[in-house]
mmCIF file of C-alpha atoms and ligand atoms in Angstrom:
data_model
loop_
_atom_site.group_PDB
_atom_site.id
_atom_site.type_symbol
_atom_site.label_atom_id
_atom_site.label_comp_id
_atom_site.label_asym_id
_atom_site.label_seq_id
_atom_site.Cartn_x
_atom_site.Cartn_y
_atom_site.Cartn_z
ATOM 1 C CA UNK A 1 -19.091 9.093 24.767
ATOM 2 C CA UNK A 2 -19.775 5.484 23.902
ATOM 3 C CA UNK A 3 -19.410 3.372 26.981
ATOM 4 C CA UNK A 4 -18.391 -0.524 26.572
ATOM 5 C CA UNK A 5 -20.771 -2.875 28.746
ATOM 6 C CA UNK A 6 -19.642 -4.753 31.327
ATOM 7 C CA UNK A 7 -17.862 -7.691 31.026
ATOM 8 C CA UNK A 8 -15.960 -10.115 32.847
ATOM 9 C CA UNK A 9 -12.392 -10.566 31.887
ATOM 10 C CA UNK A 10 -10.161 -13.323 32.031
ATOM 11 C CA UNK A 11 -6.070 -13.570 31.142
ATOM 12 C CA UNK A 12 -5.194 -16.595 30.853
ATOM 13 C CA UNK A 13 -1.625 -17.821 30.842
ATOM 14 C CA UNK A 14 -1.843 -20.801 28.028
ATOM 15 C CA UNK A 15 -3.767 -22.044 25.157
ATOM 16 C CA UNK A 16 -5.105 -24.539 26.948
ATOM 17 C CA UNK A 17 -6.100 -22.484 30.136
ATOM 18 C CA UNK A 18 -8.023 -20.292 27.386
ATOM 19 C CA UNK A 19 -9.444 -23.052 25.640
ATOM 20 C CA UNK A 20 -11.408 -24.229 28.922
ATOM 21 C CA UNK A 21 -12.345 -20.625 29.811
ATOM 22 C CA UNK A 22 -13.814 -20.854 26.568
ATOM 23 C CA UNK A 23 -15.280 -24.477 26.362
ATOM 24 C CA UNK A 24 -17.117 -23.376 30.115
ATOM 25 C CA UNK A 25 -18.388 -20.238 29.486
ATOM 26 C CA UNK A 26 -21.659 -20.444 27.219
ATOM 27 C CA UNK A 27 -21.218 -16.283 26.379
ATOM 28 C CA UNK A 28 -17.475 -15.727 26.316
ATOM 29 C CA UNK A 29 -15.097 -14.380 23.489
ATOM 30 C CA UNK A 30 -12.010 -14.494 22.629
ATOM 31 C CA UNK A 31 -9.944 -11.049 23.143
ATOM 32 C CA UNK A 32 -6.834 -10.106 21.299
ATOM 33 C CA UNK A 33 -5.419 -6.466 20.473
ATOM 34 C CA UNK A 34 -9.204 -5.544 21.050
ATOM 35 C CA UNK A 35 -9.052 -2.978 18.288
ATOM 36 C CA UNK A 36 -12.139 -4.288 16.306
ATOM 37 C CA UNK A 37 -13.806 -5.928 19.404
ATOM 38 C CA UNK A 38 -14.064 -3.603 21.713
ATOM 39 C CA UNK A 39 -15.258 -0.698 19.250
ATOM 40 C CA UNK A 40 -18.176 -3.037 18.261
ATOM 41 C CA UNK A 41 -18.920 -3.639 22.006
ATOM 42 C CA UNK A 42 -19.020 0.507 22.153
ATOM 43 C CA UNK A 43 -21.503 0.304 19.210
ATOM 44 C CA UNK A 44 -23.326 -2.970 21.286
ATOM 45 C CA UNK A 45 -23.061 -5.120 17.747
ATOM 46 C CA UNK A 46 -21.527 -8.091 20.580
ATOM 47 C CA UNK A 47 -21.991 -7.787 24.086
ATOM 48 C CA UNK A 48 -20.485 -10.559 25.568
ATOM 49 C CA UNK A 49 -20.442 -11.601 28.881
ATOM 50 C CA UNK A 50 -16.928 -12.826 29.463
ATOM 51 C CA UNK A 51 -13.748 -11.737 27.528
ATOM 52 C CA UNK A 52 -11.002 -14.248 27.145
ATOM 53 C CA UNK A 53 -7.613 -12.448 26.476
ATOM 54 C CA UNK A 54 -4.703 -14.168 24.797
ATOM 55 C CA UNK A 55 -2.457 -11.509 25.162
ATOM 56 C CA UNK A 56 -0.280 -12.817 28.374
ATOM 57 C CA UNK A 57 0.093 -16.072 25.997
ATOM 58 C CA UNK A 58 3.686 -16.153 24.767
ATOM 59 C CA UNK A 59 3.036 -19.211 22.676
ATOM 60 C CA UNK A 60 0.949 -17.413 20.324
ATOM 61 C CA UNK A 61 3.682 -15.122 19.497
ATOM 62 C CA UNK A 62 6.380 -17.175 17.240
ATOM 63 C CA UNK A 63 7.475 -15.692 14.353
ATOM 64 C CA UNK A 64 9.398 -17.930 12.104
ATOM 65 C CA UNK A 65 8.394 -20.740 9.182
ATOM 66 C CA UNK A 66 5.056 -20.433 11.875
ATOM 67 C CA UNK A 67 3.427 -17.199 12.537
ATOM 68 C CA UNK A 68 1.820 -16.990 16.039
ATOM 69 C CA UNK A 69 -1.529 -15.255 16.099
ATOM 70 C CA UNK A 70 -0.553 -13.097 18.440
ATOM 71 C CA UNK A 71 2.129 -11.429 16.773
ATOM 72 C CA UNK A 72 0.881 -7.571 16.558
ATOM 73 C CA UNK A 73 0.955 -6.502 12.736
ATOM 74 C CA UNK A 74 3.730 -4.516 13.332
ATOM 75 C CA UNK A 75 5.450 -7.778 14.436
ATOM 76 C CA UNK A 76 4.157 -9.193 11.242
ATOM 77 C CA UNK A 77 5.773 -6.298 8.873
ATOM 78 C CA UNK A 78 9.177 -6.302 10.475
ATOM 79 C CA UNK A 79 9.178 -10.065 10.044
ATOM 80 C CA UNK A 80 10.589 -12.313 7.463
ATOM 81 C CA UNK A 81 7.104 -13.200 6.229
ATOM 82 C CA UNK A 82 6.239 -13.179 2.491
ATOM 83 C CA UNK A 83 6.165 -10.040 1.096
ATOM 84 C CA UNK A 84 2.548 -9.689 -0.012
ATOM 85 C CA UNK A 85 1.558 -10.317 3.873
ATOM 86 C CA UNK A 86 3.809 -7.999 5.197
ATOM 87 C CA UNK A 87 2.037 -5.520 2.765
ATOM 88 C CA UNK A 88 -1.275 -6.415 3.887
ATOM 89 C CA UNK A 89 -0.170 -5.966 7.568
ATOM 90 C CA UNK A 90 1.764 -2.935 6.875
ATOM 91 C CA UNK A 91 -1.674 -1.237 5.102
ATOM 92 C CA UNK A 92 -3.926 -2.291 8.033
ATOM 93 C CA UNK A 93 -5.576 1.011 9.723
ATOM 94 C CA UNK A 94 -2.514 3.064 11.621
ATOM 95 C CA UNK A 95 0.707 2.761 13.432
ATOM 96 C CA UNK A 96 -0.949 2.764 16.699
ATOM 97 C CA UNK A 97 -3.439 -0.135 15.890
ATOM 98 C CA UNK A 98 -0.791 -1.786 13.994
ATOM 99 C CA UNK A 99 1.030 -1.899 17.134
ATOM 100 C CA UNK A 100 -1.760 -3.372 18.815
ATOM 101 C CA UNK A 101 -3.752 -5.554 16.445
ATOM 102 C CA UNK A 102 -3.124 -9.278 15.658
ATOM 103 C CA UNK A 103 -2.712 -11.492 12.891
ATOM 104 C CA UNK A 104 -4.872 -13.573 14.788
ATOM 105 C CA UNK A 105 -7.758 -11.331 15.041
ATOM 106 C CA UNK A 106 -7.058 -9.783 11.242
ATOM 107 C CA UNK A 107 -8.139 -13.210 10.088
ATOM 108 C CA UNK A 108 -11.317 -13.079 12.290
ATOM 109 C CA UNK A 109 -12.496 -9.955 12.042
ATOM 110 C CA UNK A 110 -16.144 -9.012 11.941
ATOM 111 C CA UNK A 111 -17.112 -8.196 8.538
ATOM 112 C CA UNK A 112 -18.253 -4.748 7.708
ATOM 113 C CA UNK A 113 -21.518 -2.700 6.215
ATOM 114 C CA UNK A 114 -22.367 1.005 6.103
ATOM 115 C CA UNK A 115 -25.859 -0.490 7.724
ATOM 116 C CA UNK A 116 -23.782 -2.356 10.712
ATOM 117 C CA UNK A 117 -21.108 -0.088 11.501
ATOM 118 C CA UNK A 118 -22.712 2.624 13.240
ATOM 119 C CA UNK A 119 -24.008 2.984 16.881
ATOM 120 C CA UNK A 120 -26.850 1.541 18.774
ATOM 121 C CA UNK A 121 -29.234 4.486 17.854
ATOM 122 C CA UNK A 122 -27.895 5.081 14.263
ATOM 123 C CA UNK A 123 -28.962 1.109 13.749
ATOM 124 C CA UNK A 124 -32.183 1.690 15.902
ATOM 125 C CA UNK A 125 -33.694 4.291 13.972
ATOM 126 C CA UNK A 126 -33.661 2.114 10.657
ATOM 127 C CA UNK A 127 -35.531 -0.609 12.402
ATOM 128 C CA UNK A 128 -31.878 -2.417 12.891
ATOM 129 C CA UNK A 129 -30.334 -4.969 10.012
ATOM 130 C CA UNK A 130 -30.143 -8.895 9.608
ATOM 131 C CA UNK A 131 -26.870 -8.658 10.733
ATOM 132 C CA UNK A 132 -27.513 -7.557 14.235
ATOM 133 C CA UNK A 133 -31.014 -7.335 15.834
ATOM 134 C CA UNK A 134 -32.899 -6.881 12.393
ATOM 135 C CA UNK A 135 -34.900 -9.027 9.733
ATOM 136 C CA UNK A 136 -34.103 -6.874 6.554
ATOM 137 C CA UNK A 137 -31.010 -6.561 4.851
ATOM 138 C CA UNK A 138 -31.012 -3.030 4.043
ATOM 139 C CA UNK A 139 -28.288 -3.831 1.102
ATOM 140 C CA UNK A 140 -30.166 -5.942 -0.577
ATOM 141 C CA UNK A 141 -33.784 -6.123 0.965
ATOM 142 C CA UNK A 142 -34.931 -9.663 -1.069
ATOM 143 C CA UNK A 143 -31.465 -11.502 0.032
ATOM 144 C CA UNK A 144 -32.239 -13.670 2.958
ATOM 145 C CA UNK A 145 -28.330 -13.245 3.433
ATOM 146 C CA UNK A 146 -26.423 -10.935 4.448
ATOM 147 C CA UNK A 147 -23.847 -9.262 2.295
ATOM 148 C CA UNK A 148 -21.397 -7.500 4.581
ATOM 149 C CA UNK A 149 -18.015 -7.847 3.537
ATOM 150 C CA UNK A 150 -15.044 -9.595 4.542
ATOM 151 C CA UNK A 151 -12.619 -6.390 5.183
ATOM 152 C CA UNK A 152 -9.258 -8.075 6.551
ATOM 153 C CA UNK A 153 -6.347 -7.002 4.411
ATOM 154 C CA UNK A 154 -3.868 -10.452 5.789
ATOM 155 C CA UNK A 155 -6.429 -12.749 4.820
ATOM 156 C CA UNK A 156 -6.247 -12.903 1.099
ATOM 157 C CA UNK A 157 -2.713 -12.332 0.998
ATOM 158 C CA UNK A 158 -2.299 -15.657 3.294
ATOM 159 C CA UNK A 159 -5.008 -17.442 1.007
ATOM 160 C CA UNK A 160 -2.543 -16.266 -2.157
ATOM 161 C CA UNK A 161 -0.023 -17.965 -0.216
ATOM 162 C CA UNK A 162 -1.349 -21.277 0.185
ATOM 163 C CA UNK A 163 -1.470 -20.379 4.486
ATOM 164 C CA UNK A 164 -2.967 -23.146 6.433
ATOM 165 C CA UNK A 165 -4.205 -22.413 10.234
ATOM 166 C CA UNK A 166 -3.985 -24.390 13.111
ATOM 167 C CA UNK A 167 -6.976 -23.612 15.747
ATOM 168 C CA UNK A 168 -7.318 -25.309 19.333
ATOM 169 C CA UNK A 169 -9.903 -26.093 21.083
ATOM 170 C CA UNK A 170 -10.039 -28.261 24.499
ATOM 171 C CA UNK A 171 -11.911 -30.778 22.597
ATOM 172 C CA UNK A 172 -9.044 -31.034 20.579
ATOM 173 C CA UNK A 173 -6.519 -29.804 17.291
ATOM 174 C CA UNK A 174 -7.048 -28.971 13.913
ATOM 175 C CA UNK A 175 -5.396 -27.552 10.708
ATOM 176 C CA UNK A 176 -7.049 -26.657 7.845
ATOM 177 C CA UNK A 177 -6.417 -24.428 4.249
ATOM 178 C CA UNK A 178 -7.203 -20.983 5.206
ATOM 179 C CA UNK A 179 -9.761 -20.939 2.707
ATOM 180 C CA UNK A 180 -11.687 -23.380 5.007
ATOM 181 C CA UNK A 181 -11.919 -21.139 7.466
ATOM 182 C CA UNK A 182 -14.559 -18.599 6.054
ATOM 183 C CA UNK A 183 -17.803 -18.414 4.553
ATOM 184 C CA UNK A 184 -19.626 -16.639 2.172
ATOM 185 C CA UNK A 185 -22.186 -14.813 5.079
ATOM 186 C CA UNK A 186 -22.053 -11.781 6.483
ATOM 187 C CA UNK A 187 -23.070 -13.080 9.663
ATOM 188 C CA UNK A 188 -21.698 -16.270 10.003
ATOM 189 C CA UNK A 189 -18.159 -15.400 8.366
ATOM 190 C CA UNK A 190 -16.167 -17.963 10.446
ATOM 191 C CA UNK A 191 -16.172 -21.906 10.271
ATOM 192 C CA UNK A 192 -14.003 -21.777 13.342
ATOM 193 C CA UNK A 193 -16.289 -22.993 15.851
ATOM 194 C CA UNK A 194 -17.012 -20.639 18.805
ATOM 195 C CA UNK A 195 -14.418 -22.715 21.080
ATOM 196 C CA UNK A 196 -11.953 -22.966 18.923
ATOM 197 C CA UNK A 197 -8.488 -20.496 19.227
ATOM 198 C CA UNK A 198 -6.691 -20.016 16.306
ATOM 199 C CA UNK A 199 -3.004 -20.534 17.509
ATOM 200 C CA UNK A 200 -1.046 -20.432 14.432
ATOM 201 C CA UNK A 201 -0.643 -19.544 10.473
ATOM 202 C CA UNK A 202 1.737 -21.727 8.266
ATOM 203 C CA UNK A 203 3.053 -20.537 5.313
ATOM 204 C CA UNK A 204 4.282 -22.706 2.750
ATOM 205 C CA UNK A 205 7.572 -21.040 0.802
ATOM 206 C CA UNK A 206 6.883 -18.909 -2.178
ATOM 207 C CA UNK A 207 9.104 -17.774 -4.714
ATOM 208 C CA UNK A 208 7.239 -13.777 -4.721
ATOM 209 C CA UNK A 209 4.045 -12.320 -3.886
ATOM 210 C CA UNK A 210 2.496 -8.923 -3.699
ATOM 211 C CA UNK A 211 -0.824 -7.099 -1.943
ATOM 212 C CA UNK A 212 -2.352 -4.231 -3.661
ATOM 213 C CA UNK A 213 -5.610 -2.152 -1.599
ATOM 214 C CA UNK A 214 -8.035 -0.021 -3.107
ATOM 215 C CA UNK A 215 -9.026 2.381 -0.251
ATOM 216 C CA UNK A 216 -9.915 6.064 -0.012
ATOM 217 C CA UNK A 217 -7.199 7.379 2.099
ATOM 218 C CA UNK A 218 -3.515 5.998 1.219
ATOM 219 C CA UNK A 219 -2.946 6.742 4.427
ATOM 220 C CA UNK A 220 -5.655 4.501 6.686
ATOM 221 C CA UNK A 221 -8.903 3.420 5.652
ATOM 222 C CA UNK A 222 -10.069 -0.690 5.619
ATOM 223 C CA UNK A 223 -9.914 -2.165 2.164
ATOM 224 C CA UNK A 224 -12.782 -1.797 -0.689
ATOM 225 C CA UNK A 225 -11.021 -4.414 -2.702
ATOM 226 C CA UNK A 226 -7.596 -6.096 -1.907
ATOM 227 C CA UNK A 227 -5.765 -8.244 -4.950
ATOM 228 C CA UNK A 228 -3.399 -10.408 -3.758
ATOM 229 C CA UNK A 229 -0.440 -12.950 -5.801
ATOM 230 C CA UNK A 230 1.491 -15.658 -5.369
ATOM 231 C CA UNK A 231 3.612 -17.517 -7.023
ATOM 232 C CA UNK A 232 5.045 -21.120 -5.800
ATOM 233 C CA UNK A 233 6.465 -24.021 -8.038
ATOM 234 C CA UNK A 234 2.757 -24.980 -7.654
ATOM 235 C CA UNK A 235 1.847 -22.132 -10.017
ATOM 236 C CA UNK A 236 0.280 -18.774 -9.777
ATOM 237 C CA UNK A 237 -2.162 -17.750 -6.942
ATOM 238 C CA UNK A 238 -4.355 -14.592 -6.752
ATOM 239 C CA UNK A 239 -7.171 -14.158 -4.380
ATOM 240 C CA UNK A 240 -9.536 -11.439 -3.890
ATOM 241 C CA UNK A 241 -10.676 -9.273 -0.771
ATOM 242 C CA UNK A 242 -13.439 -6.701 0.419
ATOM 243 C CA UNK A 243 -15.443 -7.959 -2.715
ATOM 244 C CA UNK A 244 -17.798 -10.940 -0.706
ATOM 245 C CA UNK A 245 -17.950 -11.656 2.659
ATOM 246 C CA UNK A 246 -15.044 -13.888 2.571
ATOM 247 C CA UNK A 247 -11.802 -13.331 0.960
ATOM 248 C CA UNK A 248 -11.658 -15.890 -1.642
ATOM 249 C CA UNK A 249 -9.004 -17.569 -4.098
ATOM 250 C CA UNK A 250 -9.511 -17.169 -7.715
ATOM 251 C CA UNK A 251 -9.892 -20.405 -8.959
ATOM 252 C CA UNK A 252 -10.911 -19.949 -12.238
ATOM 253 C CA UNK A 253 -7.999 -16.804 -13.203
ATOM 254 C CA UNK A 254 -5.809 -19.703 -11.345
ATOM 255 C CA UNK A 255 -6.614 -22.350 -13.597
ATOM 256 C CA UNK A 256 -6.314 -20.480 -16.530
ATOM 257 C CA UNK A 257 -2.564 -19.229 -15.215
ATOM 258 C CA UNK A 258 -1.574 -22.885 -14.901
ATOM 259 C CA UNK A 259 2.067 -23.616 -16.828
ATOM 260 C CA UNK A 260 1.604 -20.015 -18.562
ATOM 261 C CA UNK A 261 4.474 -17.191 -18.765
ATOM 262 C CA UNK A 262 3.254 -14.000 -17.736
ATOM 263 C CA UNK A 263 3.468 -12.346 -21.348
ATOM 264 C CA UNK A 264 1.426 -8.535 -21.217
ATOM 265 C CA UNK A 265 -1.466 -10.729 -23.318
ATOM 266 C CA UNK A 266 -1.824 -13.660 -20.711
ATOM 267 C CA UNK A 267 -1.893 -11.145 -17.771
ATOM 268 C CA UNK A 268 -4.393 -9.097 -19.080
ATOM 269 C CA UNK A 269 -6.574 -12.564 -19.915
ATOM 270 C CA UNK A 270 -6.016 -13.089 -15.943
ATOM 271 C CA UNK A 271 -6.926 -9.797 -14.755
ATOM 272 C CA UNK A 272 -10.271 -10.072 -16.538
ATOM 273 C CA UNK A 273 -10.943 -13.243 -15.032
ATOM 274 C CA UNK A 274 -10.318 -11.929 -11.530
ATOM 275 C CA UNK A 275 -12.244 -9.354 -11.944
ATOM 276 C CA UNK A 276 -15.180 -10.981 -13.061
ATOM 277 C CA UNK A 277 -15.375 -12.636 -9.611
ATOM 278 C CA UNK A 278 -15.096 -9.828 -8.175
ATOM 279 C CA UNK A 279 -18.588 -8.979 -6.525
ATOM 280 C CA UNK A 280 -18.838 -5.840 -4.865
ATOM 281 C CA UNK A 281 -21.806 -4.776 -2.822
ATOM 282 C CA UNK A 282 -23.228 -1.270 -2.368
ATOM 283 C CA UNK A 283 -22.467 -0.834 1.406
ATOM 284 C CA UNK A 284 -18.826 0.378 1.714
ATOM 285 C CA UNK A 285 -16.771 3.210 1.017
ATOM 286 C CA UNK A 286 -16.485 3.806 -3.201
ATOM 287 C CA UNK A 287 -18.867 3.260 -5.890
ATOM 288 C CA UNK A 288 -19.341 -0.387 -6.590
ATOM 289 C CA UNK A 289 -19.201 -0.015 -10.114
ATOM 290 C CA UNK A 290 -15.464 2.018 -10.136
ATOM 291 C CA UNK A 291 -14.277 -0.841 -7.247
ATOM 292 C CA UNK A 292 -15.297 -3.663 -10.068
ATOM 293 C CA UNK A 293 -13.084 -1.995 -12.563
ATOM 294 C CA UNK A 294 -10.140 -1.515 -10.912
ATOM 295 C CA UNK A 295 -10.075 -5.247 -9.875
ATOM 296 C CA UNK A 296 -9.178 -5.881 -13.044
ATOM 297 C CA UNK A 297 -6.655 -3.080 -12.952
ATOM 298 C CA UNK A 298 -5.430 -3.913 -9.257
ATOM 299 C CA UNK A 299 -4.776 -7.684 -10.942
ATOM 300 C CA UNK A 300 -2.776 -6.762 -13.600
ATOM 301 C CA UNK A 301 -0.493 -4.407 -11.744
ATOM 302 C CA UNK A 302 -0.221 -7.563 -8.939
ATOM 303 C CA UNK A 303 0.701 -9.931 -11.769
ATOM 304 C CA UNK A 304 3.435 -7.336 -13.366
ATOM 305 C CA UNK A 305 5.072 -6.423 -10.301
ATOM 306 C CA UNK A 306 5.148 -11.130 -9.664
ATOM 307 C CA UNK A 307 6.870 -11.114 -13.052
ATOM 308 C CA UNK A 308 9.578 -8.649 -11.902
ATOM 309 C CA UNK A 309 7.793 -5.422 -13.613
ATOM 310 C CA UNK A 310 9.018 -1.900 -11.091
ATOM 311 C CA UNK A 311 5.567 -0.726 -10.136
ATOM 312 C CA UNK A 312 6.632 1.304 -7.654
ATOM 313 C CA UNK A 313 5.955 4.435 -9.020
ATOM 314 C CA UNK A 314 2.401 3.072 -9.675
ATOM 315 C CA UNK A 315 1.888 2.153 -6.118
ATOM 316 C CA UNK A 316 2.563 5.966 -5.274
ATOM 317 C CA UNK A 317 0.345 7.465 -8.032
ATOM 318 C CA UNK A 318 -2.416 5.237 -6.034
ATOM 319 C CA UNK A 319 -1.436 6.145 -2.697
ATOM 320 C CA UNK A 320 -1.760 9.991 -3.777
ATOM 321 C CA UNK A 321 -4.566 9.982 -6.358
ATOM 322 C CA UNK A 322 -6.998 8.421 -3.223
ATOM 323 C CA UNK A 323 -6.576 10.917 -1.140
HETATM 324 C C1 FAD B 401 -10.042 2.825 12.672
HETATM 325 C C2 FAD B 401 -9.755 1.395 12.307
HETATM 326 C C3 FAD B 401 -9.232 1.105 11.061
HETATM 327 C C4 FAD B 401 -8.973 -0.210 10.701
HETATM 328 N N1 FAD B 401 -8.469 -0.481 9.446
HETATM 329 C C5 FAD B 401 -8.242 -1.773 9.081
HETATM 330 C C6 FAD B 401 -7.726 -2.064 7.781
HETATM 331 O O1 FAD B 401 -7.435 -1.174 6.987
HETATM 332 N N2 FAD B 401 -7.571 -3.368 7.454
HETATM 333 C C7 FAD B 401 -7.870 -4.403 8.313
HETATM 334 O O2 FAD B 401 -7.674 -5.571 7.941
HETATM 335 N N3 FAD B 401 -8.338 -4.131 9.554
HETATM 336 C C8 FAD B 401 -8.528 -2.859 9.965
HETATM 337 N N4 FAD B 401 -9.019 -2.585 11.223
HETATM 338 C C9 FAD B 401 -9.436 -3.686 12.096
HETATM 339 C C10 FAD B 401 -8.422 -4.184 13.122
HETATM 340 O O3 FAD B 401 -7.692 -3.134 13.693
HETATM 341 C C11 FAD B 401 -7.423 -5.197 12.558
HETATM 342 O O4 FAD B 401 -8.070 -6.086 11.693
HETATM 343 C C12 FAD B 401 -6.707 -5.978 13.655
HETATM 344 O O5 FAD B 401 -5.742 -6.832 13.087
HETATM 345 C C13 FAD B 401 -7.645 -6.839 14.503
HETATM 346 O O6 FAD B 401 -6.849 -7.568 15.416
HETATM 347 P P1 FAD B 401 -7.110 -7.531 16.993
HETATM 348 O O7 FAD B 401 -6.053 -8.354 17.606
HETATM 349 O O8 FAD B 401 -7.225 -6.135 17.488
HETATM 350 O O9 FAD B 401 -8.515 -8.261 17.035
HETATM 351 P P2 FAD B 401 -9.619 -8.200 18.194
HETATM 352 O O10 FAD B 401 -10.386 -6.923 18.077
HETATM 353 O O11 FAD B 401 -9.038 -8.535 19.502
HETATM 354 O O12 FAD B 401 -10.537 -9.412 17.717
HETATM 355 C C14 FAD B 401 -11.238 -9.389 16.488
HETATM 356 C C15 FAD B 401 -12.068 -10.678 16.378
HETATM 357 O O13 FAD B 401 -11.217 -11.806 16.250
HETATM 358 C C16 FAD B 401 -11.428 -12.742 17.302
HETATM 359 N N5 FAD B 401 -10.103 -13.262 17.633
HETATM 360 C C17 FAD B 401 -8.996 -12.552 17.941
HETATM 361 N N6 FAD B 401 -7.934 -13.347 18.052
HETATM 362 C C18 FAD B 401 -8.370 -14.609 17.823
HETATM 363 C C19 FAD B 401 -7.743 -15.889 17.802
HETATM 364 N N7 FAD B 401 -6.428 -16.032 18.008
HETATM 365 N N8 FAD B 401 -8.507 -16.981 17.554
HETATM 366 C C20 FAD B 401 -9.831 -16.847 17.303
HETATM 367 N N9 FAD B 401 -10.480 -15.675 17.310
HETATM 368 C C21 FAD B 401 -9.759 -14.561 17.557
HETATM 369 C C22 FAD B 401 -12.092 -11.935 18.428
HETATM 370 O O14 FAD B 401 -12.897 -12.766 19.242
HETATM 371 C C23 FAD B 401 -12.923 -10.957 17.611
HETATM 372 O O15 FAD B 401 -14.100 -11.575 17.177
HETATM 373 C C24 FAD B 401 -9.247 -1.256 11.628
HETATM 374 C C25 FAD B 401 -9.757 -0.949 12.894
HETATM 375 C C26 FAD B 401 -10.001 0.360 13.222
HETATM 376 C C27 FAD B 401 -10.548 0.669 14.598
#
């Protein structure tokens, strides 16, 4: 049995009685549903000394034009959020950590490598990797980065949606473009600094969306690529997960959708271009190769079903071919 290590842990009634937990204590972290967190703790990838939970906060969980981070996924689905993010939600893991899990710590979670997500002695015996306790990335052993990937499933729906985030700290407020909020490295995924809380996701209004998630088992496994779509009187948005170590927009497909009907020819244009940002590494679940090409067939089915295309029966055939 894997044991967590000890900890202290705080429960804090308010955002601001968590954010000067956190501003005081140099090796503290933030503690939501605890269904990524505590799991790595088991596996000693974070062993913090204090956990701050923000699960007796009741401001964190509004649901309305705002979503509070602390709204459990399950929350999230039966919600009258956009339908790509109730998707994303309603494809995270399982019921029970559905019923658990936060938006909040969706958008934060660690990202993931066959090389990282194992226990203490699994890691051990191959000398460790950059990403915890090592100096070589056993992905790619020149790269001076490392290439875990971003695995949330809400994140590039929210970035499809134009979602800003609001995160506290006791130092003070600010809101920024979800894209903002990550970067391209494995290890340091988050521009959130390590006192802020994120409090809140804003979602501007949308006129549809959709999520689509390439995974092995239809019925829970995290994402190997996750298409998401948008569309706003701004235009047409599609972002990309699992495929970097952040979720990203697709600038360059969302350029080229700009003022464009979605005719079969213009869609299929698109889905090329998303899937030539699509960058898949070899250290998850499904050859890399395969998850590249069905990016671009993940984008086209996202952009049909935007236009008003059925693809339900398409959505099935995935769910059962994976299996
Ligand atoms: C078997 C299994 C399968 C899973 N499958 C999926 C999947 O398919 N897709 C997917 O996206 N996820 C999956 N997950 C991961 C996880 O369950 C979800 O991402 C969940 O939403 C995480 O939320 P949480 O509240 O439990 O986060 P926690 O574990 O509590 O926290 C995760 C991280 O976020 C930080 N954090 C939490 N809340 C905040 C906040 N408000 N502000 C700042 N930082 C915060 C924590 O400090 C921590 O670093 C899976 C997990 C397991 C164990």
């Amino acid at each position: 049995m894997m044991r967590l290590p000890w900890f202290q842990y705080r429960a804090p009634q308010s955002v601001a009685e968590a954010a000067r937990i956190l501003a005081g204590e140099g090796d503290a972290m933030l503690i939501a549903g605890g269904t990524d967190l505590l799991p790595n703790m088991k596996r000693r990838q974070m062993a913090p000394k204090m956990l701050v939970s923000l699960s007796s906060i009741d401001a964190l969980k509004r649901n309305g034009s705002v979503y509070g981070a602390g709204l459990t996924l399950t929350q999230v689905v039966n919600s009258n959020a956009p339908k790509a993010l109730r998707q994303a939600a309603h494809q995270v893991a399982t019921v029970h950590l559905r019923n658990m899990g936060t938006l909040g710590g969706n958008l934060c979670l660690d990202t993931r490598c066959n090389y990282y997500n194992q226990n203490y002695e699994w890691r051990k015996a191959i000398d460790f990797c950059l990403k915890k306790d090592g100096d070589v990335c056993w992905v790619a052993t020149a790269s001076k980065r490392c290439v875990a990937a971003s695995s949330t499933d809400c994140a590039p729906a929210l970035l499809a949606l134009g979602a800003r985030v609001h995160l506290v700290s006791s130092s003070g407020e600010r809101e920024i473009g979800l894209e903002e909020l990550y970067n391209n490295d494995g290890m340091d995924y988050l521009k959130r600094r390590p006192d802020e809380i994120l409090t809140e996701v804003l979602i501007p209004p949308s006129l549809a969306s959709t999520y689509w998630k390439l995974r092995r088992r239809g019925a829970f496994d995290f994402p190997v690529l996750g298409v998401a779509a948008a569309a706003s009187p701004q235009g047409v948005r599609i972002a990309l997960g699992a495929v970097a170590s952040r979720p990203f927009l697709v600038h360059k497909a969302n350029d080229f959708l700009e003022g464009k009907e979605l005719t079969d020819e213009v869609i299929d244009e698109a889905a090329k271009l998303v899937a030539s940002r699509a960058k898949p590494m070899d250290n998850a679940d499904l050859d890399l190769y395969w998850r590249k090409d069905v990016a671009v067939e993940l984008a086209r089915y996202a952009l049909r079903e935007l236009r008003g295309d059925d693809m339900r029966e398409t959505r099935l055939r995935i769910a059962r071919q994976l299996v």
